[in-house]
Coordinates of C-alpha atoms and ligand atoms in Angstrom, one line a residue:
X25 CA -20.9 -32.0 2.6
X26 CA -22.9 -29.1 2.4
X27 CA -21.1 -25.5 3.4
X28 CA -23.5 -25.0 5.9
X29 CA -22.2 -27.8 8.0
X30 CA -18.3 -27.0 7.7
X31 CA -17.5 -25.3 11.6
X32 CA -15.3 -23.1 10.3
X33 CA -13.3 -21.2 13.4
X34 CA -14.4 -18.4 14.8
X35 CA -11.6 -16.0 13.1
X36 CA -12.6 -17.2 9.8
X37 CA -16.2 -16.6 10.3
X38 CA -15.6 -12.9 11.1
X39 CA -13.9 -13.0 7.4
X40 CA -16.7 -11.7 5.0
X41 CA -16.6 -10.3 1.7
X42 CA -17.4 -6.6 1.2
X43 CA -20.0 -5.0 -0.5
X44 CA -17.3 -3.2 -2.7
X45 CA -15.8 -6.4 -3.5
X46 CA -19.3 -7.6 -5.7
X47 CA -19.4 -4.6 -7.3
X48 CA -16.0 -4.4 -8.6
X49 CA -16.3 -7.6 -10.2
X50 CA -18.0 -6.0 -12.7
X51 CA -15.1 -3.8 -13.1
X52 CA -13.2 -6.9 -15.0
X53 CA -15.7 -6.0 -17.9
X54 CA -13.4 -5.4 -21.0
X55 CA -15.3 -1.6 -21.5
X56 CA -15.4 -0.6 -17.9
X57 CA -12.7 2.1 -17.7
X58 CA -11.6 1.2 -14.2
X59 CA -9.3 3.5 -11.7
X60 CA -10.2 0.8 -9.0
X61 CA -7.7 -1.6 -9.1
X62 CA -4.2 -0.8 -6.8
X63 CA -2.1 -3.0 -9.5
X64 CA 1.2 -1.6 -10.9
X65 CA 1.2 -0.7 -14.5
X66 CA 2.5 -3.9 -16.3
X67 CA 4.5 -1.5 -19.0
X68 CA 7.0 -0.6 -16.0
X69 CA 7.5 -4.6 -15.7
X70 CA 11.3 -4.8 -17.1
X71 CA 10.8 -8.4 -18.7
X72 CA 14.1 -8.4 -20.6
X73 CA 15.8 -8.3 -17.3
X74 CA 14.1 -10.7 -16.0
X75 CA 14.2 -12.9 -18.7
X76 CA 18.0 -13.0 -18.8
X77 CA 18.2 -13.0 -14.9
X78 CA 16.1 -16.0 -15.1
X79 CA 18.3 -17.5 -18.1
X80 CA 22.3 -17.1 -16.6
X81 CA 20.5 -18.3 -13.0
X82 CA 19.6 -21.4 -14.9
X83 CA 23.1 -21.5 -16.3
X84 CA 24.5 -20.9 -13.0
X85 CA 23.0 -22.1 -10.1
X86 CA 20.0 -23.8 -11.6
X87 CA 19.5 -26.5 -8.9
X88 CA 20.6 -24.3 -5.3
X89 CA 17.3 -21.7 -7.1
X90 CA 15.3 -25.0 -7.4
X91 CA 15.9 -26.3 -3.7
X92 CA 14.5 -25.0 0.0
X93 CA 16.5 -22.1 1.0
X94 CA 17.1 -20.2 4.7
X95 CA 13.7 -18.6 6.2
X96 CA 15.4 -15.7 6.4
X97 CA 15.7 -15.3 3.1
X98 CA 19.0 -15.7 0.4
X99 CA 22.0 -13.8 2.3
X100 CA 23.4 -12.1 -1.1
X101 CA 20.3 -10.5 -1.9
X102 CA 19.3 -9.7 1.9
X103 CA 22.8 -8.2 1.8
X104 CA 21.7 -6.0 -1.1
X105 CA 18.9 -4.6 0.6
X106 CA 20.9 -4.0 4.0
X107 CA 23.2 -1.9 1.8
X108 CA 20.8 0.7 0.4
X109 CA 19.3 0.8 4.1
X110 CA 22.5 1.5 5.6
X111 CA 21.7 -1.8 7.8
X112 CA 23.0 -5.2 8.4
X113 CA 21.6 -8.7 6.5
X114 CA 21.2 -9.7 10.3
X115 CA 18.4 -7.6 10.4
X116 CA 16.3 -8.3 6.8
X117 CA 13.9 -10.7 6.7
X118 CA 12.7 -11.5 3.1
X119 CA 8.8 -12.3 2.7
X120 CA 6.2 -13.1 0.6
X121 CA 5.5 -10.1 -0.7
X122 CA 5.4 -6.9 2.1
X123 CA 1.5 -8.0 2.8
X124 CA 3.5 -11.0 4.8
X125 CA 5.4 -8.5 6.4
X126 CA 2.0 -7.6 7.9
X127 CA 0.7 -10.7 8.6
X128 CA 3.7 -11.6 10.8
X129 CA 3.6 -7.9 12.5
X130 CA 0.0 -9.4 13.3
X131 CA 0.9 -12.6 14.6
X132 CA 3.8 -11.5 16.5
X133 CA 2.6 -8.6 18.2
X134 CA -1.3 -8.5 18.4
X135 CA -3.8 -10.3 21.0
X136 CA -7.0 -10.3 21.1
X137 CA -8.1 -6.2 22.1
X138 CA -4.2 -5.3 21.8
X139 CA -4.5 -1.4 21.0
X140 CA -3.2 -0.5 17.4
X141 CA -2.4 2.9 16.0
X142 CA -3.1 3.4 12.6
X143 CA -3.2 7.0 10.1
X144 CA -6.7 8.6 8.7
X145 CA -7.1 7.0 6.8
X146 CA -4.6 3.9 6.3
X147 CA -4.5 0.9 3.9
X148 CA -7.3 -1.4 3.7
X149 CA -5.0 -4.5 2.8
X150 CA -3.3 -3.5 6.3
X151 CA -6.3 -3.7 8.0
X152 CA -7.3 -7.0 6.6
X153 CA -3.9 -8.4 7.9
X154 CA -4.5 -7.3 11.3
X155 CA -8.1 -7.4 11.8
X156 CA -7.3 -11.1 11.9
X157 CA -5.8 -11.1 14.8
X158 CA -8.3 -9.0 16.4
X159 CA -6.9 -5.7 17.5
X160 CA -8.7 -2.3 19.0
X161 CA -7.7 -0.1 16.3
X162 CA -7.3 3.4 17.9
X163 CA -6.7 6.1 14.6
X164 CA -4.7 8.7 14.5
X165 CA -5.8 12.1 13.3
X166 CA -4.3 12.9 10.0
X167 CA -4.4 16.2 7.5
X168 CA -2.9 16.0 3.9
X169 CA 0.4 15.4 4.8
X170 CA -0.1 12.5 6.7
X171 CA -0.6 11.7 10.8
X172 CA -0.2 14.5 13.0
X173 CA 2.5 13.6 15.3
X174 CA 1.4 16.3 18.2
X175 CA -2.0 14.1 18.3
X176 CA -0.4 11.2 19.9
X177 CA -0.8 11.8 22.6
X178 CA 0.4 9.8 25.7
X179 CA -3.1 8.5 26.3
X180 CA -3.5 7.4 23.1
X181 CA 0.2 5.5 22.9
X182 CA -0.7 4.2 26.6
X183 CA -0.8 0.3 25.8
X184 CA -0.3 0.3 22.2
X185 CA 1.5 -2.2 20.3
X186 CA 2.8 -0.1 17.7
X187 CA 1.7 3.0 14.9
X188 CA 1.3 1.6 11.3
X189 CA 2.3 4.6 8.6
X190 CA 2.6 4.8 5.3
X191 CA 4.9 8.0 4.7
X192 CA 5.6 8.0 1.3
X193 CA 3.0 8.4 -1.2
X194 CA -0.1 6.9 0.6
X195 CA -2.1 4.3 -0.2
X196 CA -4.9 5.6 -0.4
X197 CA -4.3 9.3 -0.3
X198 CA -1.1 9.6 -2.0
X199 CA 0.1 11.9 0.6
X200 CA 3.9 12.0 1.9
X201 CA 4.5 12.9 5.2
X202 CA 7.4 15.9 5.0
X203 CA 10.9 15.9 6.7
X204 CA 10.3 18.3 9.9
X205 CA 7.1 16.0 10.7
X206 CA 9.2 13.0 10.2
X207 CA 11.6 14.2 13.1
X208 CA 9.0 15.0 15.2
X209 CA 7.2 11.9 14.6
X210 CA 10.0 9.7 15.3
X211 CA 11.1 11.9 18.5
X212 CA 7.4 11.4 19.8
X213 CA 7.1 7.7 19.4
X214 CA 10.7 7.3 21.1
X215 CA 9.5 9.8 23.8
X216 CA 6.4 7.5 24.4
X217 CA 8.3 4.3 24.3
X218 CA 6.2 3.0 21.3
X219 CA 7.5 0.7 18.0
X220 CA 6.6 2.5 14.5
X221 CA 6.0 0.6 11.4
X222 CA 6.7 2.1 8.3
X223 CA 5.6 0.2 5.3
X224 CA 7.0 2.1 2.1
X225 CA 6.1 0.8 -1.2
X226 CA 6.1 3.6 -2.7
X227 CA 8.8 5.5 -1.7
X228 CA 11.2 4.6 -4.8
X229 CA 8.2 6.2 -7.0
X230 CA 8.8 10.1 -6.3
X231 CA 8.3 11.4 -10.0
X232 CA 11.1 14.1 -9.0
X233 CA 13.4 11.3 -7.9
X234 CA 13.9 12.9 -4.5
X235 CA 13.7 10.7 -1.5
X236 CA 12.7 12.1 2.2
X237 CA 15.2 9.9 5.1
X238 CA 13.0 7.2 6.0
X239 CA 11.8 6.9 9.5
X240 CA 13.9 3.8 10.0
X241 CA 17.1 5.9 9.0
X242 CA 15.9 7.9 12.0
X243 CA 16.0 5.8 14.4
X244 CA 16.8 2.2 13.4
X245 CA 16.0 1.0 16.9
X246 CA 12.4 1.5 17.1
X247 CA 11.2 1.7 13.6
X248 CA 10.6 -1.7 11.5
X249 CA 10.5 -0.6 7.9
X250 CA 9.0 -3.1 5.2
X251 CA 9.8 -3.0 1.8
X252 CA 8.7 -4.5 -1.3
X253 CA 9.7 -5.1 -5.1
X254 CA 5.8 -5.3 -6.2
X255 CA 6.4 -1.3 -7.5
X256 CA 9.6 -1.3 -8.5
X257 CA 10.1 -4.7 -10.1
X258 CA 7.0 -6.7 -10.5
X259 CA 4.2 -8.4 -7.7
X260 CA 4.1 -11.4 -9.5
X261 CA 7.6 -12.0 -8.0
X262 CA 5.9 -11.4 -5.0
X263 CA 9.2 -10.5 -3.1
X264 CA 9.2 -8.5 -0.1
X265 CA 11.4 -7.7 3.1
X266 CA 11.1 -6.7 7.1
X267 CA 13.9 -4.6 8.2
X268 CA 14.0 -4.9 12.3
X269 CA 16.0 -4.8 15.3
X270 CA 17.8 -8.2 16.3
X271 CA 14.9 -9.6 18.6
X272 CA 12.1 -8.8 16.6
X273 CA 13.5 -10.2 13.9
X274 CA 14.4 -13.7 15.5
X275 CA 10.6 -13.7 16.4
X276 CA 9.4 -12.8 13.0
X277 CA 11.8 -16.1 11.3
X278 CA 10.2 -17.7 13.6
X279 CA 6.6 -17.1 13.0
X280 CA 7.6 -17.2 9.2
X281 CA 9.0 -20.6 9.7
X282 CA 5.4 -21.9 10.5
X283 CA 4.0 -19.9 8.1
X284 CA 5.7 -20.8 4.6
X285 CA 9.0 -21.9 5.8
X286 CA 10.4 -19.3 3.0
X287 CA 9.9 -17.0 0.5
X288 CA 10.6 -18.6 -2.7
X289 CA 14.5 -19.6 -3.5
X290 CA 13.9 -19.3 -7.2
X291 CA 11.8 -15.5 -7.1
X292 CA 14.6 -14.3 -4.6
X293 CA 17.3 -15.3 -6.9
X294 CA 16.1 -13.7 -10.1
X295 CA 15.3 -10.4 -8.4
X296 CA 19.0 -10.6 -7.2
X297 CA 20.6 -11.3 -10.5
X298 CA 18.5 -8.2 -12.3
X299 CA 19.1 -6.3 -9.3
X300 CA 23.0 -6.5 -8.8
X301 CA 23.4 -5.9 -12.7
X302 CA 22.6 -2.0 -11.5
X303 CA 19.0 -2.4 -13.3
X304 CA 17.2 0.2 -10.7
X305 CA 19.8 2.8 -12.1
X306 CA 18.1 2.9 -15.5
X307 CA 14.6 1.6 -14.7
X308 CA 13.7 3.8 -11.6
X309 CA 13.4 6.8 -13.7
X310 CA 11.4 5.0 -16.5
X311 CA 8.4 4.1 -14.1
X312 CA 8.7 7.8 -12.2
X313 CA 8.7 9.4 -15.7
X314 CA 5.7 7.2 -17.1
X315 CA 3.6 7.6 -13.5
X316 CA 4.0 11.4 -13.6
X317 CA 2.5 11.7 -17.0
X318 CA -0.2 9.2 -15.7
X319 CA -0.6 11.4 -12.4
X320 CA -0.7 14.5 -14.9
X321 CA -3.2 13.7 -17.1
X322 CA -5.4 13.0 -14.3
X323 CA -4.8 15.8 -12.0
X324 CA -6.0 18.0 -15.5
X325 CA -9.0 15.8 -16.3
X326 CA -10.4 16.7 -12.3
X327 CA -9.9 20.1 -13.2
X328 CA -11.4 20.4 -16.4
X329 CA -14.0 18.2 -15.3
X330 CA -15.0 18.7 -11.5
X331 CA -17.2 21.1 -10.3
X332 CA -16.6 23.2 -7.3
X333 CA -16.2 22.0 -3.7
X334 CA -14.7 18.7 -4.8
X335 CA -11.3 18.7 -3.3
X336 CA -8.7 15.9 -3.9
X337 CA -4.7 15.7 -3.6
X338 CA -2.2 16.3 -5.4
X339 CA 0.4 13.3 -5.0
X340 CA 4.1 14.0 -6.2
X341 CA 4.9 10.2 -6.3
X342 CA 2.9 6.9 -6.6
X343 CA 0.2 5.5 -7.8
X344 CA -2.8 7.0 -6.2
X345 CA -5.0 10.2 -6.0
X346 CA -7.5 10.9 -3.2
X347 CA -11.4 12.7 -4.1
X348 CA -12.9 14.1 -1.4
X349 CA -16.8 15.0 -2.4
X350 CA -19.0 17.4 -0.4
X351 CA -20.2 15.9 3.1
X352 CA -23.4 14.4 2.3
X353 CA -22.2 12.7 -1.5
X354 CA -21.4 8.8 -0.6
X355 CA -19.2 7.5 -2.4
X356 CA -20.7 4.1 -2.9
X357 CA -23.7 5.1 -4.6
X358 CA -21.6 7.1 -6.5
X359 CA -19.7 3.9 -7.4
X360 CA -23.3 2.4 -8.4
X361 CA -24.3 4.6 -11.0
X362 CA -20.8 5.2 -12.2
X363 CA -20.3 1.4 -12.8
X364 CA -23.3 1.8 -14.6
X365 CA -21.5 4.4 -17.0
X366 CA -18.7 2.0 -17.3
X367 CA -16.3 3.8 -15.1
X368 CA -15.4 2.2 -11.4
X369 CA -13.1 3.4 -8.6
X370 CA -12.7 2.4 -4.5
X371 CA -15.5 4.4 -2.6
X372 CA -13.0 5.4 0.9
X373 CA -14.9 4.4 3.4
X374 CA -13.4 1.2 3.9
X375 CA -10.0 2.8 4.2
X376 CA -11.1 3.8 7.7
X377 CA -10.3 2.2 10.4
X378 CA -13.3 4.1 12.7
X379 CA -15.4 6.8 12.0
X380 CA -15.6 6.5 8.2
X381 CA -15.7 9.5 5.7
X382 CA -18.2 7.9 3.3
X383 CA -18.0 10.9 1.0
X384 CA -14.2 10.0 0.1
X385 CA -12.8 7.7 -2.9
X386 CA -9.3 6.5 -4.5
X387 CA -8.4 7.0 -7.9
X388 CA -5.5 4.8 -9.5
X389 CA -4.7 6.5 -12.4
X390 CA -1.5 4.0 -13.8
X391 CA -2.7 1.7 -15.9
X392 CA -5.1 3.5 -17.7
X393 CA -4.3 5.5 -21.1
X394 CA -4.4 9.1 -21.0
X395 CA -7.5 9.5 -23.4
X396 CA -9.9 7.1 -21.3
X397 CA -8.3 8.7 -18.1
X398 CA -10.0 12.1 -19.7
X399 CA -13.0 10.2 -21.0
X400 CA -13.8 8.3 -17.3
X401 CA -13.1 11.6 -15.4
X402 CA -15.8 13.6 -17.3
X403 CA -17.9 10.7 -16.4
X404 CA -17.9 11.0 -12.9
X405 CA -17.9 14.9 -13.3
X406 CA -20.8 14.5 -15.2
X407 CA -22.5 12.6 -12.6
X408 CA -21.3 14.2 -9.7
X409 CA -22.9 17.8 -11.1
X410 CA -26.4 15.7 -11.5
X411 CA -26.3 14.6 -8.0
X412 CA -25.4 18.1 -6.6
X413 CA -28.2 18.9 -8.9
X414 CA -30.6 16.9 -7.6
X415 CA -29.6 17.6 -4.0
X416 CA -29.8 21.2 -4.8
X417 CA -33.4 20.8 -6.0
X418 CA -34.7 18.6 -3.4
X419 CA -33.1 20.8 -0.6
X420 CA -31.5 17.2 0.6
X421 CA -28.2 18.8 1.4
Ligands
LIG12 N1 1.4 -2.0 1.8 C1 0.8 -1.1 1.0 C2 0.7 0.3 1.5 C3 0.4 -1.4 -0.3 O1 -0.3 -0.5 -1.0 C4 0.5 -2.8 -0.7 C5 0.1 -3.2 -2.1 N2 -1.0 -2.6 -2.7 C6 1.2 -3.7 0.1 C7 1.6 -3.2 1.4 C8 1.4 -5.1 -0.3 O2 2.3 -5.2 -1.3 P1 3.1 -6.5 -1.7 O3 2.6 -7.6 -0.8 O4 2.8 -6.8 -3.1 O5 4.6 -6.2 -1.4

């Protein structure tokens, strides 16, 4: 049969494939020097612990690893996590991977036209969770240290289903929102009777080693946080976790229940073996030391290499940096030529969830080696001065 004459449903023919998407194919190209893709640097991978996790499980308990396990996930490791979350296992829900988490938030909580709040901008894989289920996104303005909590205002909470925020160390911006915003934040939302959800990847990856309370430790009531061992462990594992009050929860095991009826016995199991060995102790400060240099060497390259009026941040943790070029630059065709010159990244736009800023773009800047970090950056410098250049010449600004 012919594509043409499949009837798909109506939600998957609102799924598309972006512009962007195409053009960072070519990114795969063994020469391209790419800060596009969001992946974790696979040196920070610890494969001897896994290896020997995955070795004494197969001593041990070789056929309960093997064999279906609870939806809720495999108590001694949900009992972990409840632990460094000052929380109970009744309230962790383990998923396949935290993008789950998000696709459950989705299904449990959005109708058709339900209002959603989300940051300025927020995370694109987010939005692609959601969008599925149809929301009104409503955004929240934001400045570089994430959403401003004196901008929710009670007409924008009226009706809302929750606020999705990233606090620590952005994806895309890198931002982290500080500790007297948090308080405020959290006071506002309860204020407003509205459910935050914190998703926090990152927060582990604070090259100083600090950590900010989470908004969850806040106020465990109204906050769900999800977690996930993609950054800190590997994303192959694909291993991540909901933490939420008692009733949300039993509605998220059961939504999860249809969806994959668990998240893999086996993957929980070997992240539970590494983990209870004390492996974070010594390999937290491995991939904070490694992303800092990373995050260094960039952060001198854009300033050897930029010319003014190009502002971008300054992230003390994670895996991202945020470009902000002047007004009138777009990214995309940026993206064009520099993919041209070998050298790719994610044009912003598509970050927003109204209103893009089309002259915005995310840098990764983990998995590539200092010296082509310094040799990409004077790229897009390079090209960057021609088109202010040309802009100049032509009066197009
Ligand atoms: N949330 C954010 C903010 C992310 O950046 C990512 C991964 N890039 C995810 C969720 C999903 O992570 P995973 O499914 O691997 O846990």
């Amino acid at each position: 049969m012919d594509n043409h004459s499949y009837t798909f449903s109506q939600r998957a023919n609102r799924l598309n494939s972006s512009v962007i998407r195409e053009i960072l194919k070519l990114t795969e190209r063994p020469d391209m020097i790419s800060f596009a893709g969001g992946l974790p640097a696979p040196y920070t991978f610890p494969v001897e612990a896994l290896q020997s996790a995955c070795a004494s499980l197969f001593q041990d308990h070789a056929h309960a690893s093997l064999q279906y396990g609870p939806t809720e996930g495999q108590m001694e490791l949900r009992e972990w996590i409840a632990q460094r979350h000052g929380t109970t296992a009744s309230r962790v829900l383990m998923t396949t991977g935290s993008q789950q988490g998000l696709d459950l938030l989705g299904k449990v909580f959005i109708d058709p036209g339900s209002k959603i709040l989300v940051e300025t901008p927020t995370y694109l894989g987010a939005l692609q969770a959601f969008t599925l289920y149809e929301p009104s996104y409503s955004s929240i303005p934001s400045d570089d240290f994430g959403l401003l909590p004196q901008e929710l205002t009670p007409e924008l909470a009226d009706g809302a289903r929750f606020i999705y925020t990233i606090p620590n160390f952005q994806n895309p911006t890198g931002r982290r929102i500080p500790l007297n915003r948090r308080h405020e934040l959290v006071a506002q939302a309860k204020e407003l009777g509205i459910l935050l959800v914190e998703d926090d990847p990152y927060g582990e990856l604070s090259y100083s080693g600090d950590h900010l309370p989470s908004l969850h430790s806040l106020n465990p009531d109204d906050v769900i946080y999800l977690g996930s061992f993609s950054k800190i462990l590997a994303p192959g594992l694909r291993l991540g976790y909901i933490i939420a009050p008692e009733a949300i929860h039993l509605k998220l095991v059961q939504a999860k229940q249809a969806t994959d009826l668990h998240t893999p016995s086996f993957t929980q199991r070997i992240a539970y073996e590494a983990l209870r060995s004390g492996l974070l102790d010594s390999h937290l400060p491995i991939i904070r030391q490694r992303y800092s240099a990373q995050c260094q060497a960039m952060l001198e390259a854009l300033a050897r290499h930029m010319p003014d009026g190009i502002h971008w941040s300054r992230p003390e943790g994670g895996m991202f940096i945020w470009l902000e070029l002047p007004e009138d630059m777009d990214a995309e065709d940026l993206l064009q030529k520099a993919v041209a010159h070998s050298v790719a990244f994610v044009p912003g736009a598509p970050f927003y969830a109204s209103s893009p800023h089309r002259n915005t773009m995310r840098l990764a800047f983990v998995t590539v080696p200092p010296e082509r970090i310094e040799q990409g950056i004077s790229v897009l410098g390079q090209l960057i001065r021609d088109q202010l250049s040309i802009g100049y010449k032509t009066g197009s600004f």
